[in-house]
Coordinates of C-alpha atoms and ligand atoms in Angstrom, one line a residue:
M1 CA -9.1 31.0 -4.9
K2 CA -11.6 32.1 -2.3
T3 CA -9.3 30.9 0.5
F4 CA -5.6 31.2 0.8
P5 CA -3.4 28.3 2.0
M6 CA -0.8 29.2 4.5
F7 CA 1.4 27.4 7.0
L8 CA 1.2 29.3 10.3
R9 CA 4.0 29.3 12.8
M10 CA 2.4 27.8 16.0
A11 CA 5.1 27.4 18.6
G12 CA 3.9 29.0 21.9
R13 CA 0.8 30.6 20.4
R14 CA -2.6 30.3 21.9
V15 CA -5.2 28.2 20.2
V16 CA -8.7 28.3 21.8
I17 CA -11.1 25.4 21.3
A18 CA -14.6 26.1 22.6
G19 CA -16.3 22.8 23.5
G20 CA -15.5 19.8 25.6
G21 CA -16.8 16.8 23.6
E22 CA -15.7 14.6 20.6
Q23 CA -15.8 17.4 18.0
A24 CA -13.6 19.5 20.2
A25 CA -11.3 16.5 20.8
Q26 CA -10.9 16.1 17.0
K27 CA -9.6 19.6 16.7
A28 CA -7.5 19.2 19.8
R29 CA -5.7 16.2 18.2
L30 CA -5.0 18.3 15.2
V31 CA -3.7 21.3 17.1
L32 CA -1.6 19.1 19.4
K33 CA 0.4 18.0 16.3
T34 CA 1.9 21.5 16.5
E35 CA 3.6 23.3 19.4
A36 CA 0.7 25.6 20.0
R37 CA -0.6 26.3 23.5
L38 CA -4.0 24.8 23.7
V39 CA -6.8 26.3 25.7
L40 CA -10.1 24.4 26.1
L41 CA -13.0 26.8 26.7
A42 CA -15.6 24.6 28.4
E43 CA -17.2 24.0 31.7
A44 CA -17.0 20.2 31.3
L45 CA -14.5 18.1 29.3
D46 CA -14.8 14.5 28.1
D47 CA -12.3 12.0 29.3
E48 CA -9.8 12.4 26.5
L49 CA -9.7 16.2 26.9
S50 CA -9.5 16.0 30.7
A51 CA -6.6 13.7 30.3
L52 CA -4.8 16.3 28.1
V53 CA -5.3 18.9 30.9
V54 CA -4.0 16.5 33.6
A55 CA -1.0 15.7 31.4
G56 CA -0.3 19.5 31.0
R57 CA -0.8 19.4 27.2
A58 CA -3.8 21.8 27.4
E59 CA -5.3 24.2 29.9
Q60 CA -9.0 24.5 30.7
D61 CA -10.8 27.8 30.8
E62 CA -14.1 27.1 32.7
G63 CA -15.2 30.7 32.9
T64 CA -18.2 32.1 31.0
P65 CA -16.8 33.0 27.5
T66 CA -16.2 36.7 27.0
P67 CA -14.3 38.5 24.1
E68 CA -11.3 38.3 26.5
S69 CA -11.4 34.5 26.2
F70 CA -10.4 34.8 22.5
A71 CA -8.2 37.9 22.5
G72 CA -4.8 37.3 21.0
A73 CA -5.5 33.7 19.9
A74 CA -3.8 32.6 16.8
L75 CA -6.8 30.4 15.9
V76 CA -10.2 29.7 17.4
F77 CA -12.2 26.5 16.9
I78 CA -15.8 26.5 17.9
A79 CA -17.1 23.0 18.5
T80 CA -19.7 23.0 21.3
G81 CA -22.1 20.7 19.4
C82 CA -24.9 23.3 19.7
T83 CA -25.6 25.3 16.6
E84 CA -26.9 28.4 18.3
R85 CA -24.2 28.5 20.9
D86 CA -21.6 27.9 18.2
A87 CA -22.9 30.9 16.2
A88 CA -22.9 33.2 19.3
L89 CA -19.4 32.2 20.3
A90 CA -18.1 32.6 16.7
A91 CA -19.5 36.1 16.6
M92 CA -17.9 36.9 19.9
A93 CA -14.5 35.5 18.9
R94 CA -14.6 37.3 15.6
A95 CA -15.4 40.6 17.3
A96 CA -12.4 40.0 19.5
G97 CA -10.3 39.8 16.3
A98 CA -9.8 36.1 16.1
V99 CA -9.6 33.9 13.0
V100 CA -12.5 31.4 13.5
N101 CA -13.4 27.9 12.4
V102 CA -16.8 26.6 13.4
V103 CA -17.2 22.8 13.1
D104 CA -19.7 21.9 10.3
Q105 CA -20.9 25.5 9.7
P106 CA -18.8 26.6 6.7
E107 CA -20.8 29.9 6.4
L108 CA -19.5 30.9 9.8
C109 CA -15.9 30.1 9.1
D110 CA -13.0 32.5 8.4
A111 CA -10.7 29.5 8.0
F112 CA -11.1 25.8 7.0
T113 CA -9.1 22.9 8.1
P114 CA -7.7 21.0 5.1
S115 CA -7.3 17.3 4.6
I116 CA -3.8 16.7 5.8
V117 CA -1.1 14.2 4.8
D118 CA 1.4 14.3 7.7
R119 CA 5.0 13.4 7.1
D120 CA 6.2 16.1 9.4
P121 CA 8.2 18.2 8.5
L122 CA 6.6 17.5 5.1
V123 CA 3.0 18.4 5.3
V124 CA 0.5 18.3 2.5
A125 CA -2.7 20.2 2.9
I126 CA -5.6 19.6 0.6
G127 CA -8.7 21.8 0.3
T128 CA -11.6 22.1 -2.1
E129 CA -13.3 25.2 -0.5
G130 CA -16.0 22.8 0.6
A131 CA -16.9 21.9 -3.0
A132 CA -15.8 18.3 -2.9
P133 CA -14.7 16.9 0.4
V134 CA -14.8 13.3 -1.0
L135 CA -12.4 14.3 -3.7
A136 CA -10.1 15.8 -1.1
R137 CA -10.1 12.4 0.7
Q138 CA -9.3 10.6 -2.6
V139 CA -6.4 13.0 -3.2
K140 CA -5.2 12.4 0.3
T141 CA -5.3 8.6 -0.2
R142 CA -3.2 8.9 -3.4
M143 CA -0.7 11.0 -1.5
E144 CA -0.6 8.6 1.4
E145 CA 0.3 5.9 -1.1
M146 CA 3.0 8.0 -2.8
L147 CA 4.7 9.1 0.4
E148 CA 6.2 6.3 2.4
P149 CA 5.3 6.4 6.1
C150 CA 8.9 7.2 7.3
L151 CA 9.4 10.0 4.7
G152 CA 9.1 12.7 7.4
E153 CA 12.2 11.3 9.2
F154 CA 14.1 11.3 6.0
V155 CA 13.1 14.9 5.2
A156 CA 14.1 15.9 8.7
M157 CA 17.5 14.2 8.3
A158 CA 18.0 15.9 4.9
G159 CA 17.0 19.2 6.6
R160 CA 19.7 18.8 9.2
M161 CA 22.2 18.3 6.4
R162 CA 21.3 21.5 4.5
E163 CA 24.1 23.5 6.0
A164 CA 26.7 20.9 5.2
V165 CA 25.4 20.7 1.7
A166 CA 25.6 24.5 1.3
R167 CA 29.2 24.5 2.5
Q168 CA 30.5 21.5 0.6
V169 CA 28.4 21.0 -2.6
P170 CA 29.0 23.8 -5.1
A171 CA 25.9 25.8 -6.0
R172 CA 25.7 24.5 -9.6
A173 CA 25.5 20.9 -8.3
R174 CA 23.1 21.4 -5.4
R175 CA 19.8 21.0 -7.2
A176 CA 21.1 17.7 -8.7
F177 CA 22.2 16.6 -5.3
W178 CA 18.8 17.1 -3.7
R179 CA 17.0 15.6 -6.7
W180 CA 19.2 12.5 -6.2
A181 CA 18.7 12.5 -2.4
F182 CA 15.0 12.5 -2.7
S183 CA 14.5 10.2 -5.6
D184 CA 17.5 7.8 -5.6
A185 CA 19.5 5.6 -3.3
P186 CA 19.3 7.7 0.0
R187 CA 15.5 7.8 0.0
R188 CA 15.2 4.3 -1.2
L189 CA 17.5 3.0 1.5
H190 CA 15.7 5.0 4.2
A191 CA 12.3 3.8 3.0
T192 CA 13.3 0.2 3.3
G193 CA 14.5 0.7 6.9
A194 CA 18.2 1.2 6.2
E195 CA 18.3 4.6 7.9
R196 CA 22.0 4.5 8.8
E197 CA 23.0 3.4 5.3
A198 CA 20.9 6.3 3.9
A199 CA 22.7 8.8 6.2
K200 CA 26.0 7.3 5.2
V201 CA 25.4 7.6 1.5
L202 CA 24.2 11.2 1.9
K203 CA 27.2 12.2 4.0
Q204 CA 29.6 10.5 1.6
A205 CA 28.1 12.4 -1.4
I206 CA 28.3 15.7 0.6
A207 CA 32.0 14.9 1.3
E208 CA 32.6 14.2 -2.4
G209 CA 30.9 17.5 -3.4
G210 CA 27.8 16.1 -5.0
A211 CA 25.6 13.2 -6.1
P212 CA 27.4 10.2 -7.5
G213 CA 27.5 9.7 -11.2
E214 CA 24.7 10.7 -13.6
R215 CA 22.1 8.2 -12.7
G216 CA 23.5 6.0 -9.9
E217 CA 23.5 2.3 -9.9
G218 CA 20.9 0.2 -11.7
L219 CA 18.5 -1.7 -9.5
I220 CA 16.2 -4.6 -10.3
S221 CA 13.1 -4.9 -8.2
L222 CA 11.0 -8.1 -8.6
V223 CA 7.7 -6.6 -7.7
G224 CA 4.5 -8.4 -6.7
A225 CA 1.5 -6.9 -8.6
G226 CA -1.1 -8.8 -6.5
P227 CA -3.9 -10.8 -8.1
G228 CA -5.3 -8.0 -10.3
A229 CA -7.0 -5.2 -8.4
R230 CA -4.7 -2.3 -8.2
D231 CA -5.5 -1.4 -4.6
L232 CA -4.1 -4.8 -3.7
L233 CA -0.6 -3.6 -4.4
T234 CA 1.7 -2.7 -1.5
L235 CA 2.8 0.9 -1.0
R236 CA 6.3 -0.2 -1.7
A237 CA 5.3 -1.8 -5.0
V238 CA 3.6 1.5 -6.0
Q239 CA 6.8 3.4 -5.1
R240 CA 9.0 1.1 -7.2
L241 CA 6.6 1.6 -10.1
Q242 CA 6.8 5.3 -9.8
E243 CA 10.6 5.3 -9.7
A244 CA 11.0 2.8 -12.5
D245 CA 12.7 3.6 -15.8
V246 CA 11.5 0.4 -17.4
I247 CA 8.9 -2.1 -16.4
F248 CA 8.8 -5.7 -17.7
Y249 CA 5.4 -7.2 -17.0
D250 CA 3.6 -10.5 -17.2
R251 CA 0.5 -11.7 -19.0
L252 CA -1.5 -11.8 -15.7
V253 CA -0.6 -8.2 -14.7
D254 CA -3.7 -6.1 -14.9
P255 CA -3.4 -3.0 -17.2
D256 CA -4.9 -0.9 -14.3
V257 CA -1.8 -1.7 -12.2
L258 CA 0.5 -0.4 -14.9
E259 CA -1.2 3.0 -14.6
L260 CA 0.4 3.4 -11.3
A261 CA 3.8 3.7 -13.0
R262 CA 5.4 7.0 -14.0
R263 CA 4.0 8.2 -17.2
D264 CA 7.3 8.2 -19.1
A265 CA 8.5 4.8 -17.8
E266 CA 9.1 2.3 -20.7
R267 CA 6.7 -0.7 -20.5
V268 CA 7.7 -4.0 -22.0
F269 CA 5.4 -7.0 -22.2
V270 CA 7.2 -10.2 -21.6
G271 CA 4.2 -12.5 -21.2
K272 CA 4.4 -16.1 -21.7
E273 CA 1.3 -17.8 -23.2
V274 CA 1.4 -21.3 -21.9
G275 CA 3.2 -23.4 -24.5
A276 CA 4.1 -20.5 -26.8
C277 CA 7.2 -19.1 -25.3
A278 CA 7.8 -15.9 -27.2
W279 CA 9.7 -14.8 -24.1
P280 CA 11.5 -17.8 -22.7
Q281 CA 12.9 -17.3 -19.2
E282 CA 16.5 -16.8 -20.3
R283 CA 15.5 -14.0 -22.6
I284 CA 13.7 -12.3 -19.7
D285 CA 16.7 -12.7 -17.5
A286 CA 18.9 -11.2 -20.2
V287 CA 16.8 -8.1 -20.9
I288 CA 16.3 -7.2 -17.2
V289 CA 20.0 -7.6 -16.6
A290 CA 20.9 -5.5 -19.7
A291 CA 18.6 -2.7 -18.6
A292 CA 20.0 -2.6 -15.1
R293 CA 23.5 -2.6 -16.4
K294 CA 22.7 0.6 -18.3
G295 CA 21.9 2.1 -14.9
Q296 CA 18.2 1.9 -15.3
R297 CA 15.8 1.4 -12.5
V298 CA 14.1 -1.9 -13.5
V299 CA 10.8 -3.2 -12.3
R300 CA 10.0 -6.8 -13.1
L301 CA 6.3 -6.8 -12.4
K302 CA 4.9 -10.3 -11.6
S303 CA 1.4 -11.3 -10.7
G304 CA 0.7 -12.1 -7.1
D305 CA 3.8 -12.6 -5.1
P306 CA 7.1 -12.9 -7.0
G307 CA 8.2 -15.7 -4.8
V308 CA 5.3 -18.0 -5.4
F309 CA 5.5 -19.8 -8.7
G310 CA 7.0 -16.7 -10.3
R311 CA 10.4 -18.0 -11.6
A312 CA 12.0 -15.4 -9.3
T313 CA 14.9 -17.7 -8.6
E314 CA 16.2 -17.5 -12.1
E315 CA 15.9 -13.7 -12.2
L316 CA 17.6 -13.3 -8.8
A317 CA 20.4 -15.5 -9.9
A318 CA 20.9 -13.7 -13.2
A319 CA 21.1 -10.3 -11.5
R320 CA 23.5 -11.6 -8.8
A321 CA 25.7 -13.2 -11.4
H322 CA 26.3 -9.7 -12.8
G323 CA 26.8 -8.2 -9.4
L324 CA 23.6 -6.2 -9.7
T325 CA 21.5 -5.1 -6.7
V326 CA 18.2 -7.0 -6.8
E327 CA 15.3 -7.1 -4.3
I328 CA 11.9 -8.7 -4.0
V329 CA 8.9 -6.6 -3.2
P330 CA 6.3 -9.1 -1.9
G331 CA 2.7 -9.1 -3.2
V332 CA -0.7 -10.6 -2.3
T333 CA -0.6 -14.1 -3.7
A334 CA -3.6 -15.5 -5.5
A335 CA -4.4 -17.9 -2.7
S336 CA -4.7 -15.1 -0.1
A337 CA -6.8 -13.0 -2.4
A338 CA -9.1 -15.9 -3.3
G339 CA -9.5 -16.8 0.4
A340 CA -10.6 -13.2 1.1
A341 CA -12.9 -13.3 -1.9
M342 CA -14.5 -16.5 -0.6
G343 CA -14.9 -14.7 2.8
R344 CA -13.2 -17.5 4.6
S345 CA -10.0 -18.3 6.3
L346 CA -7.6 -20.6 4.6
T347 CA -6.7 -22.2 7.9
E348 CA -9.2 -23.2 10.6
R349 CA -8.0 -24.0 14.1
G350 CA -8.5 -27.7 14.8
E351 CA -9.6 -28.5 11.3
T352 CA -7.1 -27.3 8.8
D353 CA -3.8 -26.4 10.4
R354 CA -1.7 -26.8 7.2
L355 CA -1.9 -24.6 4.2
V356 CA -0.1 -26.0 1.1
L357 CA 0.5 -23.9 -1.9
A358 CA 1.2 -26.3 -4.8
T359 CA 1.3 -26.2 -8.5
G360 CA -0.5 -28.6 -10.8
T361 CA 2.0 -27.9 -13.5
C362 CA 5.6 -28.9 -12.8
R363 CA 8.6 -28.8 -15.1
D364 CA 8.3 -31.1 -18.1
G365 CA 9.7 -34.5 -17.3
D366 CA 9.5 -34.0 -13.5
A367 CA 7.6 -36.7 -11.5
A368 CA 4.1 -35.7 -10.4
P369 CA 3.9 -34.5 -6.8
D370 CA 3.3 -37.2 -4.1
W371 CA -0.2 -36.0 -3.2
G372 CA -0.5 -38.6 -0.5
T373 CA 2.1 -36.9 1.6
I374 CA 1.0 -33.4 0.6
C375 CA -2.7 -33.7 1.3
I376 CA -3.1 -35.3 4.6
P377 CA -6.0 -34.7 7.0
G378 CA -5.9 -31.1 8.3
T379 CA -4.8 -29.6 5.0
T380 CA -6.1 -26.8 2.8
L381 CA -4.5 -27.3 -0.6
A382 CA -4.3 -24.3 -2.8
L383 CA -3.5 -25.4 -6.3
Y384 CA -2.0 -22.9 -8.8
M385 CA -2.1 -23.6 -12.5
G386 CA -4.3 -26.6 -11.9
V387 CA -7.1 -26.1 -14.3
R388 CA -5.6 -27.9 -17.3
K389 CA -4.4 -30.8 -15.0
A390 CA -7.7 -31.1 -13.1
C391 CA -8.4 -34.6 -14.3
E392 CA -4.9 -35.9 -13.2
I393 CA -5.0 -34.1 -10.0
Q394 CA -8.5 -35.4 -9.1
H395 CA -7.5 -39.0 -9.7
S396 CA -4.1 -38.7 -7.9
L397 CA -5.7 -37.1 -4.9
L398 CA -8.4 -39.8 -4.7
A399 CA -5.8 -42.5 -5.2
A400 CA -3.9 -40.9 -2.3
G401 CA -6.9 -41.4 -0.1
V402 CA -8.3 -37.9 -0.1
P403 CA -12.1 -38.3 0.4
A404 CA -14.2 -37.8 -2.8
A405 CA -16.6 -35.7 -0.7
S406 CA -13.8 -33.1 0.2
E407 CA -14.9 -29.6 -0.5
V408 CA -13.5 -27.9 -3.6
E409 CA -13.8 -24.3 -4.3
I410 CA -12.4 -22.7 -7.5
V411 CA -11.9 -19.0 -7.8
C412 CA -11.2 -17.6 -11.2
S413 CA -9.7 -14.1 -12.0
V414 CA -10.0 -13.1 -8.3
S415 CA -10.2 -9.4 -7.7
T416 CA -11.0 -8.5 -11.3
P417 CA -14.4 -7.8 -12.9
Q418 CA -14.3 -11.4 -14.3
E419 CA -14.1 -13.0 -10.8
R420 CA -16.1 -16.2 -10.6
H421 CA -16.6 -18.8 -8.0
V422 CA -17.4 -22.5 -8.5
A423 CA -17.9 -25.1 -5.8
C424 CA -18.0 -28.9 -6.0
R425 CA -16.7 -32.1 -4.4
L426 CA -13.4 -33.5 -5.2
G427 CA -15.1 -36.5 -6.9
A428 CA -16.6 -34.1 -9.4
L429 CA -13.6 -31.7 -9.9
A430 CA -12.7 -32.5 -13.5
A431 CA -16.3 -32.8 -14.7
T432 CA -17.2 -29.5 -13.0
I433 CA -14.3 -27.7 -14.6
A434 CA -15.4 -28.9 -18.0
E435 CA -19.1 -28.3 -17.5
Q436 CA -18.7 -24.8 -16.0
E437 CA -16.0 -23.9 -18.5
V438 CA -13.6 -22.8 -15.8
S439 CA -10.8 -20.9 -17.4
N440 CA -7.4 -19.6 -16.2
P441 CA -6.3 -17.9 -14.1
A442 CA -8.0 -19.9 -11.4
I443 CA -7.0 -21.2 -8.1
I444 CA -8.4 -24.5 -6.9
F445 CA -8.8 -25.1 -3.1
V446 CA -9.2 -28.6 -1.8
R447 CA -10.2 -28.8 1.9
Y448 CA -9.3 -31.9 3.7
P449 CA -10.3 -31.2 7.3
K450 CA -9.4 -33.3 10.2
T451 CA -12.9 -34.3 11.3
R452 CA -15.6 -32.4 9.6
I453 CA -16.5 -32.4 5.9
E454 CA -18.9 -29.6 5.3
P455 CA -22.0 -30.0 3.2
L456 CA -22.0 -27.8 0.2
A457 CA -23.7 -24.4 0.8
A458 CA -27.5 -24.9 0.2
T459 CA -28.0 -21.4 -1.0
P460 CA -24.8 -20.2 -2.6
P461 CA -23.8 -16.6 -2.2
A462 CA -24.1 -14.4 -5.2
R463 CA -21.6 -15.2 -7.9
L464 CA -21.1 -18.6 -6.5
A465 CA -22.3 -21.5 -8.6
A466 CA -22.7 -24.7 -6.6
V467 CA -22.4 -27.9 -8.4
G468 CA -22.9 -31.3 -6.8
Ligands
SAH1 N1 3.0 -15.4 -8.5 C1 1.6 -15.7 -8.6 C2 1.3 -17.0 -9.2 C3 1.8 -17.1 -10.7 S1 1.4 -18.7 -11.3 C4 0.9 -15.5 -7.3 O1 1.5 -15.4 -6.3 O2 -0.4 -15.5 -7.3 C5 -0.1 -18.4 -12.2 C6 -1.2 -19.0 -11.5 O3 -1.6 -18.2 -10.3 C7 -2.5 -19.1 -12.3 O4 -2.5 -20.2 -13.1 C8 -3.5 -19.2 -11.2 O5 -3.5 -20.5 -10.6 C9 -3.0 -18.3 -10.1 N2 -3.5 -16.9 -10.3 C10 -2.8 -15.8 -10.6 N3 -3.7 -14.8 -10.6 C11 -4.9 -15.2 -10.3 C12 -6.2 -14.6 -10.1 N4 -6.4 -13.3 -10.3 N5 -7.2 -15.4 -9.8 C13 -7.1 -16.7 -9.6 N6 -5.9 -17.3 -9.8 C14 -4.8 -16.6 -10.1

């Protein structure tokens, strides 16, 4: 290591920033996260910095810089925006004994500001000694995903309880207590907004002399994995994956997404190929319940949003029938992702003010949907599982009075490397699906606007095959 990472105590200490523009303001924002006394060494300040002075959060030193300006400072940042002036001031500050950081001039720096993940009092500082700033950003992004936004408040609360823990939890049980606090029910409750519950659970455990049981209660999370791309998962979904003991996942869940799970979590494929039900729903219900009853943290990972054509109702009911805690972690449903991929809004003021998510594949024996009431003027119809039923759907929609010229857009495997777009008119839906060999998973949009039926795009965007 050429540099040594340290956390400096800042309360009441002087930090000098030389400069009055945006670069100086960036450093000021950073310094003001601490309790340091900020001095702005500049004749003129921009609006943001002046406002800080007016608000009493910083003081301005307008004088000509002398070694005295820097004496006794805990840190000095030089950010005048003028290379020569920066170098001269840096030399002066260093001669006065200060630790100096010069913006964008690493060779003049005694100290570097790291990339910071701020969950105060938990602070993660990432540095690469200037070798790979982009990597530092990537690490930062991963950490931001891992650490829920409100974690700082939870850490602060835990900190306030340290004394009580030291008094009431015997030394041999303390480590387990904190492990439990930061990885189990208390943190989980806090992360989902139940701060009071989290505090209550912690206090109760302290009163009882330690963390409850070996592993705590089992929990089933029905987690939305989004349409495929792993950066379309929510932060909460990633957290559940990282806490999971066992993950039951679907056919449509991308392998990339599973990589977000803890390395030693068990992964069980419970995919259903259409028609071939190696894993009928009841069997899935039974295995997730059995795992949770063993006290395991269970993630049932489903493509898109668990609550959209995801058989979540059965799994919720099975869990509740056994008195197990079960939650849904929402995900980006295929229709949303496909809308984004098409670069258009699924609703359009005045034209389509209804968005209907419907499935083309109902339960065997159920009557076909009444498309006439579903697809009225002003509707964007997003059809899930519609490819195999395209012929029936096309004829039913036409019979229900939906114009044959209505725009249809089909998006296959949205957000994956296989993503494909096909456009046609409703009158040509089934033929297009056959000719273009459209395969699952695909979402079919039918636009039935109030007044205006768009002509098909003359020059289709890349990846978009237009068919008449
Ligand atoms: N719960 C999922 C839907 C599961 S039903 C969600 O909210 O998205 C399965 C159907 O979803 C597929 O037949 C297809 O219509 C659609 N689908 C799922 N993933 C898709 C993807 N990546 N691209 C296009 N359609 C997708």
